[in-house]
PDB file of C-alpha atoms and ligand atoms in Angstrom:
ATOM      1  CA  UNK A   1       7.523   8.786 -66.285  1.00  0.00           C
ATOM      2  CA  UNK A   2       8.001  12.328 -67.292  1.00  0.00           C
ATOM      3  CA  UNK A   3       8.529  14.703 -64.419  1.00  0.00           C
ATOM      4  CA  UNK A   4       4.711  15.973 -62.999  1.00  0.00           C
ATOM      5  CA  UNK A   5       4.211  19.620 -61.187  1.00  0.00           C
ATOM      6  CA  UNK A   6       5.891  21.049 -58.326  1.00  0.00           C
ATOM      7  CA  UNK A   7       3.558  23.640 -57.366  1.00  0.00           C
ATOM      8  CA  UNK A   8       4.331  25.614 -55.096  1.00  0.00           C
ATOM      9  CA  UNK A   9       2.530  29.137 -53.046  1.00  0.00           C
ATOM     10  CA  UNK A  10       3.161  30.938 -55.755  1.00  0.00           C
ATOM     11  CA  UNK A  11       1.943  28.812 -58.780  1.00  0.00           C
ATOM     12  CA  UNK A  12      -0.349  26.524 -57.485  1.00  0.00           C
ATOM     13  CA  UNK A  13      -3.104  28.371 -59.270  1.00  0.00           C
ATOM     14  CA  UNK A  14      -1.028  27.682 -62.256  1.00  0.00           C
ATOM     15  CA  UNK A  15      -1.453  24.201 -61.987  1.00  0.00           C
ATOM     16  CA  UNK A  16      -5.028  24.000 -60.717  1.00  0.00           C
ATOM     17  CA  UNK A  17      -6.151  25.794 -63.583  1.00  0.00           C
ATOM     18  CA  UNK A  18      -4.103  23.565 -66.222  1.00  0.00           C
ATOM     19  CA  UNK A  19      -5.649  20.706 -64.304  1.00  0.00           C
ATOM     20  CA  UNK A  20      -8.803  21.828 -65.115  1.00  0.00           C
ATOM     21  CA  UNK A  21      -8.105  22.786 -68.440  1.00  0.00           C
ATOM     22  CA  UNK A  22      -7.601  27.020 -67.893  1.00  0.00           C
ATOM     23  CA  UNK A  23      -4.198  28.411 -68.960  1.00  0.00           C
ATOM     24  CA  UNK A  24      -4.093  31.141 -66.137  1.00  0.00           C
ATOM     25  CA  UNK A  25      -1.733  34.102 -65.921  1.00  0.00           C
ATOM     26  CA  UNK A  26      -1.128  36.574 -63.085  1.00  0.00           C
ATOM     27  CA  UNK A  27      -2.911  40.230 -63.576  1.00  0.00           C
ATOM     28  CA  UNK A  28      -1.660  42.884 -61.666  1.00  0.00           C
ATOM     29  CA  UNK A  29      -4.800  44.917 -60.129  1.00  0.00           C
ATOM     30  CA  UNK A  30      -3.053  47.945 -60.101  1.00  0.00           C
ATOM     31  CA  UNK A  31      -1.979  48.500 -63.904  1.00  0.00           C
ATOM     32  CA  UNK A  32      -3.217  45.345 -65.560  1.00  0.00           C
ATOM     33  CA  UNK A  33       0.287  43.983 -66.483  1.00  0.00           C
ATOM     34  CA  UNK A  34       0.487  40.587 -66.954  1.00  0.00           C
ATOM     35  CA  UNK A  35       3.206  38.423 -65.740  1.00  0.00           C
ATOM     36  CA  UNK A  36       4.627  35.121 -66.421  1.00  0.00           C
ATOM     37  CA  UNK A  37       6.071  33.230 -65.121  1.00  0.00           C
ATOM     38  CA  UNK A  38       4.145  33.447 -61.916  1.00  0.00           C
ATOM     39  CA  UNK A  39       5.694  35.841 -59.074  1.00  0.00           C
ATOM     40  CA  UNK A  40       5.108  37.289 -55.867  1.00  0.00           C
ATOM     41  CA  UNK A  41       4.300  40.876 -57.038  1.00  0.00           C
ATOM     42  CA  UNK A  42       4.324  42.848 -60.658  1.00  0.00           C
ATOM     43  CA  UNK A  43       6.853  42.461 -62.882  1.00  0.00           C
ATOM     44  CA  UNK A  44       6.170  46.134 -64.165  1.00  0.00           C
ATOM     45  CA  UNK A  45       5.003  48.215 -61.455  1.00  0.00           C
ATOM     46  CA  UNK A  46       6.020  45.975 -58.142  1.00  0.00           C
ATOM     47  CA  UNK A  47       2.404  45.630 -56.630  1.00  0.00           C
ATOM     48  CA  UNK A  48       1.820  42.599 -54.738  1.00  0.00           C
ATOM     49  CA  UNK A  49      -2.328  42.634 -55.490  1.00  0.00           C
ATOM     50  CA  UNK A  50      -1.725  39.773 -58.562  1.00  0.00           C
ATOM     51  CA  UNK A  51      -5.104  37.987 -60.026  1.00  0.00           C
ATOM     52  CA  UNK A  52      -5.017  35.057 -62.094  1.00  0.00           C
ATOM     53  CA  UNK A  53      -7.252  35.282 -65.401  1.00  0.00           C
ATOM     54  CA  UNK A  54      -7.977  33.179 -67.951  1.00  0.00           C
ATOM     55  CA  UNK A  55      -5.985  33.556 -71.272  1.00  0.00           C
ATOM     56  CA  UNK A  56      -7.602  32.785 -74.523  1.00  0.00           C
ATOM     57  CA  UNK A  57      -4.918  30.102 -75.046  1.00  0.00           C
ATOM     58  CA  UNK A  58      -3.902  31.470 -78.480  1.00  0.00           C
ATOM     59  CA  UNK A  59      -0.398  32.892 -79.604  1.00  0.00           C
ATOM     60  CA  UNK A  60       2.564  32.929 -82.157  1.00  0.00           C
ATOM     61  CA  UNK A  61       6.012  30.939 -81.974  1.00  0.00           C
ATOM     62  CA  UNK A  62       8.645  33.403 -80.656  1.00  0.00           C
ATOM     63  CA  UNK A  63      11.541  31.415 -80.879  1.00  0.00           C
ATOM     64  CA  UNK A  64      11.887  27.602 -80.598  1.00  0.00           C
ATOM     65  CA  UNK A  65      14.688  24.460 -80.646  1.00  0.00           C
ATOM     66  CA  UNK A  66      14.272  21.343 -81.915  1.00  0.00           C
ATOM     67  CA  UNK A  67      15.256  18.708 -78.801  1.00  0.00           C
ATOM     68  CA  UNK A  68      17.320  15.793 -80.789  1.00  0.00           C
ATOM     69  CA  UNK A  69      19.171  14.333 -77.885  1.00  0.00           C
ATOM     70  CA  UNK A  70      17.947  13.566 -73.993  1.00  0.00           C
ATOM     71  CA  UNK A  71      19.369  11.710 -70.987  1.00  0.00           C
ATOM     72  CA  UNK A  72      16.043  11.780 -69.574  1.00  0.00           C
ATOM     73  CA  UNK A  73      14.604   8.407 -70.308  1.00  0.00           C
ATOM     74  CA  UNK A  74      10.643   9.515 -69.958  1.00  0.00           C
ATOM     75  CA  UNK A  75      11.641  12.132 -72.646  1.00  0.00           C
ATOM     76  CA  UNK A  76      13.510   9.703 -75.126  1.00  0.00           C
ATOM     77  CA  UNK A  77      10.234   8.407 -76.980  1.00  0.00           C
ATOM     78  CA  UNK A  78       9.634  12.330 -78.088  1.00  0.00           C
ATOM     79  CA  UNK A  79      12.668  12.788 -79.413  1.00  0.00           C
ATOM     80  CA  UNK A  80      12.586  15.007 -81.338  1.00  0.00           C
ATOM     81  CA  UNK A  81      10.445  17.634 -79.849  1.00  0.00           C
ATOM     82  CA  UNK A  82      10.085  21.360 -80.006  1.00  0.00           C
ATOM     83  CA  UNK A  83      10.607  23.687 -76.653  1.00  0.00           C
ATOM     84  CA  UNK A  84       9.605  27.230 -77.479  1.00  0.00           C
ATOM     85  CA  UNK A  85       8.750  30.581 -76.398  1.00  0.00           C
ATOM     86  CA  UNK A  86       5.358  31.188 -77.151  1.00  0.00           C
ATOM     87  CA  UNK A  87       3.745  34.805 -77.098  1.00  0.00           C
ATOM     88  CA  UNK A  88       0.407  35.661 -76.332  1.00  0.00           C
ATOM     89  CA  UNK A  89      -1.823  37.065 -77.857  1.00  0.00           C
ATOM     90  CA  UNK A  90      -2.942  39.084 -74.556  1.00  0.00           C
ATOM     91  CA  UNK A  91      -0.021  41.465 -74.226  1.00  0.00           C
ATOM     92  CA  UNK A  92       3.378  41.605 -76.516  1.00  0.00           C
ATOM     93  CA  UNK A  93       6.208  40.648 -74.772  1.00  0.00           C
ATOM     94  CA  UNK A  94       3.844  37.818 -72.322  1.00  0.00           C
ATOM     95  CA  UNK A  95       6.111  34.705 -72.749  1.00  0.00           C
ATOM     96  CA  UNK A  96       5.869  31.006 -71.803  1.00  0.00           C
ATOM     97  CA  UNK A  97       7.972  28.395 -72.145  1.00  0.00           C
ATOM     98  CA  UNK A  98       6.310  25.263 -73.709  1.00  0.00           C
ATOM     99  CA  UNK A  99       6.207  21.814 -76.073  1.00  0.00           C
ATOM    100  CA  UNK A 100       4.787  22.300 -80.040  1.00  0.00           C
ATOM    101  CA  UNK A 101       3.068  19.160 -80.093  1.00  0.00           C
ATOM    102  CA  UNK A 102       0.462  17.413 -83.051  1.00  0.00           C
ATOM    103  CA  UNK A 103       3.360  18.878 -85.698  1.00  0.00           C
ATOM    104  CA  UNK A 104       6.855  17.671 -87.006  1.00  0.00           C
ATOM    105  CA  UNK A 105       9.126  19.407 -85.489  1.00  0.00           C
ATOM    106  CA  UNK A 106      10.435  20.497 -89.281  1.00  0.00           C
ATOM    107  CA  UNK A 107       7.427  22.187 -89.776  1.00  0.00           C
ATOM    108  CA  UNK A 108       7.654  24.642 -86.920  1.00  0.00           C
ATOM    109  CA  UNK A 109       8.053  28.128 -87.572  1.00  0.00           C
ATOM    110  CA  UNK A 110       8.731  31.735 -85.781  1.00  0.00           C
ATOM    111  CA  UNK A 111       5.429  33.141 -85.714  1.00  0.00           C
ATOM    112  CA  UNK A 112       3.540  30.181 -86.405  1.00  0.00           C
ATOM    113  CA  UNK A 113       0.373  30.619 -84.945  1.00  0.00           C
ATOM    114  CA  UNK A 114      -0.356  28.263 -82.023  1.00  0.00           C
ATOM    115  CA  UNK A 115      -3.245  27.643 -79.124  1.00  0.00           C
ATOM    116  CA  UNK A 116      -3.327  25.574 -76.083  1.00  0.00           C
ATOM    117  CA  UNK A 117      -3.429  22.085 -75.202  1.00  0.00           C
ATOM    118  CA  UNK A 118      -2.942  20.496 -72.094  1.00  0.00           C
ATOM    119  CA  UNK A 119      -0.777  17.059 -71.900  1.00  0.00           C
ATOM    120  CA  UNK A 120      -2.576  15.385 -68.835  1.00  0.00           C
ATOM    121  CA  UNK A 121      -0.067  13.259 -66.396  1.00  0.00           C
ATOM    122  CA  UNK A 122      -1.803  11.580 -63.793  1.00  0.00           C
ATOM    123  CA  UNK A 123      -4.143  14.113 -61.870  1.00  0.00           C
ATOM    124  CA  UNK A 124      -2.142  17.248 -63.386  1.00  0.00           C
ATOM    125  CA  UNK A 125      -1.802  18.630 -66.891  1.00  0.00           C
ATOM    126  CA  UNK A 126       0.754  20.541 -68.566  1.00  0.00           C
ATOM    127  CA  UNK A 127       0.178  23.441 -70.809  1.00  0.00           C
ATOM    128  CA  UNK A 128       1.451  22.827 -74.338  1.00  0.00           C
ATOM    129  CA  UNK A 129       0.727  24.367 -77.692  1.00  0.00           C
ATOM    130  CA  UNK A 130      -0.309  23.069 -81.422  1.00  0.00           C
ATOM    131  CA  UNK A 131      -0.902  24.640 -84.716  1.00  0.00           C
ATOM    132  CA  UNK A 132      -4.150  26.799 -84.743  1.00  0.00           C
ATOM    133  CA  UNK A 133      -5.704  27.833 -87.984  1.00  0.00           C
ATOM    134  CA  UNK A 134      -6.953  31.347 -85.442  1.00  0.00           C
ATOM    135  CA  UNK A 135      -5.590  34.318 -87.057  1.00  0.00           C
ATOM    136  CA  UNK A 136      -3.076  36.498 -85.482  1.00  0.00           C
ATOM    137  CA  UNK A 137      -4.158  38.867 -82.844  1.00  0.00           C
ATOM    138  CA  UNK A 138      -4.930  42.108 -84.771  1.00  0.00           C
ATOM    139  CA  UNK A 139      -2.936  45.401 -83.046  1.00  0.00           C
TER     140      UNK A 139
HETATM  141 ZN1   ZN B 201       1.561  46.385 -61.924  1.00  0.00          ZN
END
């Protein structure tokens, strides 16, 4: 079985809101900084007042690898997969570390654009990303 959660004080919202289907990021409430992955206080400006919002799930492909080998067993029936960087749309530079799923891994492509999906294990989910036909986020 592939590895569930481990949340812990600081990302437990994380996970509650995956498990209900919310991809959640920290806000700071001082200077509206986002920050992932989830900390104690603000990446940019170091205040501890951090509020999780909703994102809107959609983003572009940052970097990625294709996975060919594992010593995992639970992960040997994806092989291959994708792990990438994924930006969101909400701020430039907000990062997370996810699966490409629904796409051969061939296909996938820096700034592809991608939204959220969450890969349900037991009670928890896992946020992962697919091809969206959404536009990129206009700046
Ligand atoms: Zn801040």
């Amino acid at each position: 079985m592939k590895p569930t959660p481990a949340p812990d004080d600081v990302t437990a919202f994380y996970w509650r809101g995956a498990a209900e289907g919310e991809l959640l990021v920290l806000r700071c409430a001082a200077c509206g900084y986002l920050s992932h992955p989830p900390d104690v206080s603000c990446a940019r400006c170091g205040a501890v007042a951090l509020d999780p919002v909703e994102m809107s799930g959609l983003g572009s492909v940052y970097s990625f690898a294709i996975v060919r080998q594992t010593y995992d067993p639970a992960f040997l029936p994806e092989v291959p997969y994708v792990v990438a960087l994924v930006e969101l749309d909400e701020q430039p530079g907000l990062l997370l570390l996810a699966n490409i799923v629904e796409i051969e891994p061939e296909l996938v492509e820096i700034g592809m654009r991608v939204e959220v999906t969450f890969e349900h294990r037991g009670d928890d989910a896992v946020p992962q990303f697919r091809p969206s036909e959404h536009a990129g986020a206009t700046s």
